mmCIF file of C-alpha atoms in Angstrom:
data_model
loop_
_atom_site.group_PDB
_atom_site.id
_atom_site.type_symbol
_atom_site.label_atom_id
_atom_site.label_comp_id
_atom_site.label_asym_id
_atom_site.label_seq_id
_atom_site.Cartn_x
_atom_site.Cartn_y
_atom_site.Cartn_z
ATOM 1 C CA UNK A 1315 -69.295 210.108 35.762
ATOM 2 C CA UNK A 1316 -70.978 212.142 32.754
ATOM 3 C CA UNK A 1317 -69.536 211.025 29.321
ATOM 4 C CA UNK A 1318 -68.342 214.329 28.228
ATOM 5 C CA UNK A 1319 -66.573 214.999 31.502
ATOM 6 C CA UNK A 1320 -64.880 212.335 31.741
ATOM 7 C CA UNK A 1321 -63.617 213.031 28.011
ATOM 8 C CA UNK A 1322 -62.574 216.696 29.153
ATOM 9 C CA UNK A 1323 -60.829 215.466 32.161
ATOM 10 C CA UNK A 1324 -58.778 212.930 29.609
ATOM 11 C CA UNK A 1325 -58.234 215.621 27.291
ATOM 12 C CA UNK A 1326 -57.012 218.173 30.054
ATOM 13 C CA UNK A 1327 -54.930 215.459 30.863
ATOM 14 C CA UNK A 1328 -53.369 215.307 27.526
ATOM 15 C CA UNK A 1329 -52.451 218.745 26.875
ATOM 16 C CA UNK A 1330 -50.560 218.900 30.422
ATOM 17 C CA UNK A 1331 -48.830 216.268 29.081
ATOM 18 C CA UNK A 1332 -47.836 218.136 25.597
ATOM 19 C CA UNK A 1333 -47.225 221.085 27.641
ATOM 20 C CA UNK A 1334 -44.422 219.015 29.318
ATOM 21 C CA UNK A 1335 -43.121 218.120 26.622
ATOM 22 C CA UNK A 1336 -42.764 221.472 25.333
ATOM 23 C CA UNK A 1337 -41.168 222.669 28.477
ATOM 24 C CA UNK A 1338 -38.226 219.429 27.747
ATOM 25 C CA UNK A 1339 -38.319 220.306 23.948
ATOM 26 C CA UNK A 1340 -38.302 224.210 25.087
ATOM 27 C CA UNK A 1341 -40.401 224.757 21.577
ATOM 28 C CA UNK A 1342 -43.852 225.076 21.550
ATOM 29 C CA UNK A 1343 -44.840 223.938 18.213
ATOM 30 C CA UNK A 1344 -45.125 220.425 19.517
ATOM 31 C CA UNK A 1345 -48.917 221.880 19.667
ATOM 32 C CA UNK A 1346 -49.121 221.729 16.413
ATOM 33 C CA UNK A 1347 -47.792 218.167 16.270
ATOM 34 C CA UNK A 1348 -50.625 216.964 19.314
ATOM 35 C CA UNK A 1349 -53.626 218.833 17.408
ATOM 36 C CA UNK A 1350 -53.956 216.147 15.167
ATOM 37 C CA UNK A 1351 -53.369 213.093 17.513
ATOM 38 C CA UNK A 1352 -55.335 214.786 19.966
ATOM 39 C CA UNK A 1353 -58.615 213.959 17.336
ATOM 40 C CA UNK A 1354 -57.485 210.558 17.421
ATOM 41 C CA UNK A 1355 -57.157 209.839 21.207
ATOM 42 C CA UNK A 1356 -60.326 211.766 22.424
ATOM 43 C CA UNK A 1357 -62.272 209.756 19.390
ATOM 44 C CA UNK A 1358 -61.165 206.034 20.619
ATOM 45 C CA UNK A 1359 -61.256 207.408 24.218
ATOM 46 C CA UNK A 1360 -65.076 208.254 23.338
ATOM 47 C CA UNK A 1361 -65.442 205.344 21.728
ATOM 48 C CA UNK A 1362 -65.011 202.913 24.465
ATOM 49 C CA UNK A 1363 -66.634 204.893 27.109
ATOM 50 C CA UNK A 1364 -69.764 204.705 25.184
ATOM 51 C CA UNK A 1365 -71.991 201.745 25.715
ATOM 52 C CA UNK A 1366 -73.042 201.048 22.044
ATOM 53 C CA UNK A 1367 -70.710 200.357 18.855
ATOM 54 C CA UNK A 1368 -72.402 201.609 15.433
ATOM 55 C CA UNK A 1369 -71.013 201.263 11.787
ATOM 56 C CA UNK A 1370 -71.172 204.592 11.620
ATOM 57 C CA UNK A 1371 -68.873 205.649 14.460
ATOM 58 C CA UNK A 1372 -66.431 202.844 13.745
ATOM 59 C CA UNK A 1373 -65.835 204.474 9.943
ATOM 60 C CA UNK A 1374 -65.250 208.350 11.607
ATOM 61 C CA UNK A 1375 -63.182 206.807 13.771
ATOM 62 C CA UNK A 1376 -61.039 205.010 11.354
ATOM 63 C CA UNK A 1377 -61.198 208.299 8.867
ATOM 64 C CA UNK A 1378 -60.072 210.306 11.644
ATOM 65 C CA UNK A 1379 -57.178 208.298 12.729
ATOM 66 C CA UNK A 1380 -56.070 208.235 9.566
ATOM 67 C CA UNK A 1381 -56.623 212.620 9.199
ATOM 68 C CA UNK A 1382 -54.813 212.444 12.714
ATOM 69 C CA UNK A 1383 -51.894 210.483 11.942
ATOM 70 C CA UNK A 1384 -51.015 211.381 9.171
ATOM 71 C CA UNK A 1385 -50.821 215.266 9.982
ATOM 72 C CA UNK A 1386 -49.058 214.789 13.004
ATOM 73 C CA UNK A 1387 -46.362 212.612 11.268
ATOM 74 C CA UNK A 1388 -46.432 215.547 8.512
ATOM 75 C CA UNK A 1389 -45.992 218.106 10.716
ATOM 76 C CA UNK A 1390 -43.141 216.312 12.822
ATOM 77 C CA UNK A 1391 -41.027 215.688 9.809
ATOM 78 C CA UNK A 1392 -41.567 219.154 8.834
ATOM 79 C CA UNK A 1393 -39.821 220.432 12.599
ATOM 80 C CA UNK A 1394 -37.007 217.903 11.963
ATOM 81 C CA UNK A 1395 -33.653 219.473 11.327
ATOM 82 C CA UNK A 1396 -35.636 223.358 11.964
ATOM 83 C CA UNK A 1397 -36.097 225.784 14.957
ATOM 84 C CA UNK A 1398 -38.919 226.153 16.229
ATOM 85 C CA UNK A 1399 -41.959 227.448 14.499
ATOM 86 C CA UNK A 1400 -41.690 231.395 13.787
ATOM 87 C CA UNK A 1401 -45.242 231.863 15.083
ATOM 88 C CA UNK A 1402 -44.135 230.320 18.091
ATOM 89 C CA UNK A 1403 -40.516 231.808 18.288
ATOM 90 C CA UNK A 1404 -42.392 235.439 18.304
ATOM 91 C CA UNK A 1405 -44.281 234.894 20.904
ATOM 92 C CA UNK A 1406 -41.364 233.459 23.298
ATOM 93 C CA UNK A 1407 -39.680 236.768 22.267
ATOM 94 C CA UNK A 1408 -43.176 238.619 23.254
ATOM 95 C CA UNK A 1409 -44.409 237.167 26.016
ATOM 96 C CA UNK A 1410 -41.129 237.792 28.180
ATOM 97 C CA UNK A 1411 -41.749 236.715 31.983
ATOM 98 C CA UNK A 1412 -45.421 235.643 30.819
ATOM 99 C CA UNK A 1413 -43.730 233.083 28.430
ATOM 100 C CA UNK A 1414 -44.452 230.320 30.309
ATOM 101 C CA UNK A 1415 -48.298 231.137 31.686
ATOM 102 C CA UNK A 1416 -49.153 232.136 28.517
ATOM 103 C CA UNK A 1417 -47.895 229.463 26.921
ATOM 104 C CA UNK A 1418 -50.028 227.243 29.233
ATOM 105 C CA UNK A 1419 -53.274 228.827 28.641
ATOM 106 C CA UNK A 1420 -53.096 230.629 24.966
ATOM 107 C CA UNK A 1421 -51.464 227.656 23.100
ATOM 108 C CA UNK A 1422 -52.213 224.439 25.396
ATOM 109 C CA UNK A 1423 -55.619 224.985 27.246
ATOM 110 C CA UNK A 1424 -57.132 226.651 24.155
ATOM 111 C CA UNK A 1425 -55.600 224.183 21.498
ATOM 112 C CA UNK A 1426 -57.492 221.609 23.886
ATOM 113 C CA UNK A 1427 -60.805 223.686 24.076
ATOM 114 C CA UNK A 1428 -61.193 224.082 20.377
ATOM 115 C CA UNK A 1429 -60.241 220.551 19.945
ATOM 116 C CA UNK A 1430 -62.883 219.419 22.545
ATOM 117 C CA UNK A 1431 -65.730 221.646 20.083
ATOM 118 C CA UNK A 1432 -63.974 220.294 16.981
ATOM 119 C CA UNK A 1433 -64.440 216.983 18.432
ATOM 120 C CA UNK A 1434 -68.235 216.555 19.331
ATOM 121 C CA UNK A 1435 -69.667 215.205 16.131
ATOM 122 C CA UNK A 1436 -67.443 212.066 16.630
ATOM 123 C CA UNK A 1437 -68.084 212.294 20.338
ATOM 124 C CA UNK A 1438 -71.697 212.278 20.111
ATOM 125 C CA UNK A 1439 -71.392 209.862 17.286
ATOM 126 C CA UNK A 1440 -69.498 207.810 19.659
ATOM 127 C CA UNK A 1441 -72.769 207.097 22.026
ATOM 128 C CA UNK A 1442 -75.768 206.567 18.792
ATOM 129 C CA UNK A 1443 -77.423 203.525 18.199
ATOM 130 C CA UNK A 1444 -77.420 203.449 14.745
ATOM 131 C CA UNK A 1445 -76.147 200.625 12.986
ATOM 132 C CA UNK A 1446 -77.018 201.426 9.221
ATOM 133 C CA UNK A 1447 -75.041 203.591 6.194
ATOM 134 C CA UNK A 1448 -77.258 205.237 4.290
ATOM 135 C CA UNK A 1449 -77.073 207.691 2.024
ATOM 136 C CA UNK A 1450 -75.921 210.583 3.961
ATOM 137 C CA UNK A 1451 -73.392 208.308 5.359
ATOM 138 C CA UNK A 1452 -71.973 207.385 1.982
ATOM 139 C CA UNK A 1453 -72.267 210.956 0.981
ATOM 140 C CA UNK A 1454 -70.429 212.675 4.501
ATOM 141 C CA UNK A 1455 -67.917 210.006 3.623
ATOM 142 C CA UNK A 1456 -67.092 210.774 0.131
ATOM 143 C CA UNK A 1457 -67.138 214.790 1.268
ATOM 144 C CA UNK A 1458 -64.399 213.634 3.643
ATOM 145 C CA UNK A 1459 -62.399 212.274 0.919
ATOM 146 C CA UNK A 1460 -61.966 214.598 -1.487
ATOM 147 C CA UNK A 1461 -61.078 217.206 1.709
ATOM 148 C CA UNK A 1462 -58.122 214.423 2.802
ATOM 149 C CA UNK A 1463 -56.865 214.231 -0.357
ATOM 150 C CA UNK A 1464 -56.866 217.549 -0.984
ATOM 151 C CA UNK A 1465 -54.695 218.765 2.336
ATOM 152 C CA UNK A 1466 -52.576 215.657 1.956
ATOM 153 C CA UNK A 1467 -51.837 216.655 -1.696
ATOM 154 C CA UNK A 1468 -51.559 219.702 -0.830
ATOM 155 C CA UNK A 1469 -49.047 219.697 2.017
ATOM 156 C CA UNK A 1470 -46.910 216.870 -0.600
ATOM 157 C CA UNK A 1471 -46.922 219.714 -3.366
ATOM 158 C CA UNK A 1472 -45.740 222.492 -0.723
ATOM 159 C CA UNK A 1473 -43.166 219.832 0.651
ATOM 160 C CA UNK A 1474 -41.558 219.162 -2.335
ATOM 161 C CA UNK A 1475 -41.674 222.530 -3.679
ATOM 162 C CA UNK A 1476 -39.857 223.754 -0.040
ATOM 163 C CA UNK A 1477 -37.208 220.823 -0.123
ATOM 164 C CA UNK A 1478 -36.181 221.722 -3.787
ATOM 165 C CA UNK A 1479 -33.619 224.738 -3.441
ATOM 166 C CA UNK A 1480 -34.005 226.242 -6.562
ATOM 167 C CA UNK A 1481 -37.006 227.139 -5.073
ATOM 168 C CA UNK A 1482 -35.859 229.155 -2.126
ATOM 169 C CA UNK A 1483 -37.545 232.526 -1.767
ATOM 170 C CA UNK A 1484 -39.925 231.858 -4.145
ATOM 171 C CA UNK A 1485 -44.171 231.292 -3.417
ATOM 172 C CA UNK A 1486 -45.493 227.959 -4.370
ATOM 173 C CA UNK A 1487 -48.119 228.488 -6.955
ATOM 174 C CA UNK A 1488 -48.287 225.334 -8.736
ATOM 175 C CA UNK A 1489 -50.567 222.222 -8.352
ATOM 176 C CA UNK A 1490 -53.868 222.400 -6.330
ATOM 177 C CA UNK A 1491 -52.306 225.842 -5.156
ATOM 178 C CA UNK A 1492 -52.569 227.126 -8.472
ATOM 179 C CA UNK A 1493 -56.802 226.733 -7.997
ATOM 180 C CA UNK A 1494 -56.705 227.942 -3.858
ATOM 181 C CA UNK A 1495 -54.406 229.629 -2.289
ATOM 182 C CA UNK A 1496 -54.854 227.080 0.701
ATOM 183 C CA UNK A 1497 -55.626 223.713 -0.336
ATOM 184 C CA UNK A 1498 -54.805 222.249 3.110
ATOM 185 C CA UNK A 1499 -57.150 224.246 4.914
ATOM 186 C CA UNK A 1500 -59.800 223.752 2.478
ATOM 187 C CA UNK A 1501 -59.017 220.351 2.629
ATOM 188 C CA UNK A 1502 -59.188 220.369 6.399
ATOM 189 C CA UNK A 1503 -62.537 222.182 6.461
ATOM 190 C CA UNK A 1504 -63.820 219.864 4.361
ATOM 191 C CA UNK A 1505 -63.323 216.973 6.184
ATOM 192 C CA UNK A 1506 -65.307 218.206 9.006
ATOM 193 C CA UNK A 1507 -68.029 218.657 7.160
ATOM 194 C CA UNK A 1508 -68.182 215.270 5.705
ATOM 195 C CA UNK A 1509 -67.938 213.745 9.480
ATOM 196 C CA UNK A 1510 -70.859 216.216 10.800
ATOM 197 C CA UNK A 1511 -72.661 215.273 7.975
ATOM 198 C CA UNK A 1512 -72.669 211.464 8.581
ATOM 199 C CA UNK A 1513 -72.395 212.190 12.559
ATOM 200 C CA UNK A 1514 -76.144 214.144 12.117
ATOM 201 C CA UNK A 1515 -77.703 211.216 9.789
ATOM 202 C CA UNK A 1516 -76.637 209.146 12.271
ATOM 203 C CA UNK A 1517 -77.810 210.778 15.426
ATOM 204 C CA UNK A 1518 -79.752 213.176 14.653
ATOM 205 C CA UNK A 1519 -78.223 215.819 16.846
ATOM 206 C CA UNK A 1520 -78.121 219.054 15.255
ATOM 207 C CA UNK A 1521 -75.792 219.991 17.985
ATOM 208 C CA UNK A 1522 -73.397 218.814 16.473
ATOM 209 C CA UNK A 1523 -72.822 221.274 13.848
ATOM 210 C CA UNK A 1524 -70.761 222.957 16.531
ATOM 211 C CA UNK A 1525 -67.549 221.233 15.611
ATOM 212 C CA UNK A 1526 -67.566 221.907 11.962
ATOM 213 C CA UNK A 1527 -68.415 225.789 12.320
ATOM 214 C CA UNK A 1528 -65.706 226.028 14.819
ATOM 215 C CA UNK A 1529 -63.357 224.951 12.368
ATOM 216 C CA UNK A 1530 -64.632 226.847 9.885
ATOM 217 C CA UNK A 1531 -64.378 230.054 11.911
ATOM 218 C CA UNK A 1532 -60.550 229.201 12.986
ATOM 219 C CA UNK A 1533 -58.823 228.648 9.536
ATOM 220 C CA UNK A 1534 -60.986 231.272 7.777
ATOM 221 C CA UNK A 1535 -61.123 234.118 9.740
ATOM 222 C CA UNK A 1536 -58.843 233.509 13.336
ATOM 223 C CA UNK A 1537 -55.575 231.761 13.404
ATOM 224 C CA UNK A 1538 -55.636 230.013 9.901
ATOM 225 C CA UNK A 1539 -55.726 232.037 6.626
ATOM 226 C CA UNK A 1540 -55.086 235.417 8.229
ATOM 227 C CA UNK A 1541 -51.937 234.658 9.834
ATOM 228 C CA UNK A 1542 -50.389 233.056 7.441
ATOM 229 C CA UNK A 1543 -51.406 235.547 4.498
ATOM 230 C CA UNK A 1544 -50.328 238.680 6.708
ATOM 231 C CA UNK A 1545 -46.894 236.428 6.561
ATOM 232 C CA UNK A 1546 -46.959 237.705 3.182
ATOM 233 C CA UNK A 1547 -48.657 240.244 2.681
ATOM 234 C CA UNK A 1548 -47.008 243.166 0.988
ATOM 235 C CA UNK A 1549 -45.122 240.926 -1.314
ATOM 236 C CA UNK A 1550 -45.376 241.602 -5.158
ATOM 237 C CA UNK A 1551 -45.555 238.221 -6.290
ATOM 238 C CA UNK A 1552 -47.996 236.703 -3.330
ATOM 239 C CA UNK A 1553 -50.167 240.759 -4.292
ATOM 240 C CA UNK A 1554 -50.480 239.008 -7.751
ATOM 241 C CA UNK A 1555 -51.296 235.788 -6.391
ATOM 242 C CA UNK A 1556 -53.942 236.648 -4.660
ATOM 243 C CA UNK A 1557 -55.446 238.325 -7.604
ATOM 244 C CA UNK A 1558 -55.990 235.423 -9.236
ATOM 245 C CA UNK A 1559 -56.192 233.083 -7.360
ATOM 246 C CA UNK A 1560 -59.334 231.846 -4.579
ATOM 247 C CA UNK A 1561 -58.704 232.041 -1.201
ATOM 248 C CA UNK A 1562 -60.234 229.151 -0.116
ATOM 249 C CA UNK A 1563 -62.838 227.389 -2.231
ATOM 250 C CA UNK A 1564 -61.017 225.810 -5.404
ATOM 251 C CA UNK A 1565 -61.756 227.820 -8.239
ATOM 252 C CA UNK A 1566 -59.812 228.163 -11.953
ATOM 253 C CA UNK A 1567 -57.473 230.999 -11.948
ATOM 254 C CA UNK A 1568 -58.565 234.326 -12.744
ATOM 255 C CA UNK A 1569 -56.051 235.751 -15.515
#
């Protein structure tokens, strides 16, 4: 069977099977908890399918089980204790009698499509022949770094600041928020980049570029940074944050 269809019948596979569980859990933002483990099964999945084991693929790999892991166990301490997720809990309230097929299709099916396009620069990375790092390699991986370390400092800096009750009601401003207004997503981004970067020196498929434009296009300008700053929006204190402060790319503050 074809390599890539046999990954997107594994991958349908797994989102029934989060789906389930969100029918048990009756909450929905378990999606948010199989994004990142999703990365992580379809890239070891790939990974043995192929036929050929590079240096290359086995570093992505073990970057992005470590990405994967570590933002799924981040985001399943954050549901601990909480209801669910008021993204989520609006659209259970919207979606009425379509609650359930909706659910199916707009959070599971599409979570797994984008995931599948996220996904190919491992994927195709998976099934090169090269067994060298170069330069580029080095280079992608070093990209990679300084995005994981800034969405894992960044989430630690929002944790704390949310766990601390003196600062209830207030915006988190401090930190790497204090340069971008969304480390974690330009973090995220980031990382992406670094893996197309050493899955294209690699390879040599420009194809690839897919994944990291995809993600690009979701946290800056679909269901990342707009939804969560229209959360806010209207506020006086996040109205002077955003004055002087980047959206995105890490920048000094404006004053």
């Amino acid at each position: 069977m074809n390599y890539f269809i046999t990954l997107g019948i594994i991958l349908f596979i797994y989102i029934n099977l989060w789906f389930i569980i969100s029918l048990v859990k009756k909450r929905n933002d378990v999606a948010d908890v199989a994004w990142g483990l999703g990365f992580v099964v379809l890239a070891w999945t790939s990974f043995m399918l192929s036929e050929t084991t590079s240096l290359a693929a086995l570093l992505v790999n073990g970057m992005v089980s470590v990405w994967g892991i570590r933002l799924a166990c981040h985001i399943y301490k954050r549901h601990v204790g909480r209801g669910e997720d008021s993204r989520y809990a609006a659209w259970r309230r919207d979606w009425r009698k379509w609650f359930y097929a909706r659910s199916y299709l707009q959070v599971f099916v599409l979570q797994g499509f984008f995931l599948f396009l996220v996904s190919l620069p491992v994927l195709i990375l998976n099934k090169s022949t090269s067994n060298q790092l170069g330069f580029f390699e080095i280079f992608g991986f070093l990209i990679w770094t300084i995005g994981f370390l800034f969405e894992t400092i960044g989430d630690e800096q929002l944790a704390r600041f949310i766990k601390n009750s003196a600062n209830k009601g207030k915006l988190m401003q401090e930190g790497l928020w204090k340069y971008t207004r969304h480390p974690n997503y330009f973090g995220e981004v980031t990382q992406w980049w670094g893996i197309w970067l050493i899955a294209f020196s690699a390879s040599g498929e420009i194809f690839a570029i897919v994944g990291p434009l995809t993600i690009t296009i979701l946290i800056l300008f679909v269901s990342g940074i707009p939804l969560l700053e229209k959360k806010y929006a209207g506020r006086s204190d996040f109205e002077e944050y955003k004055k002087r402060t980047s959206v995105f790319f890490p920048l000094p503050p404006r004053f």
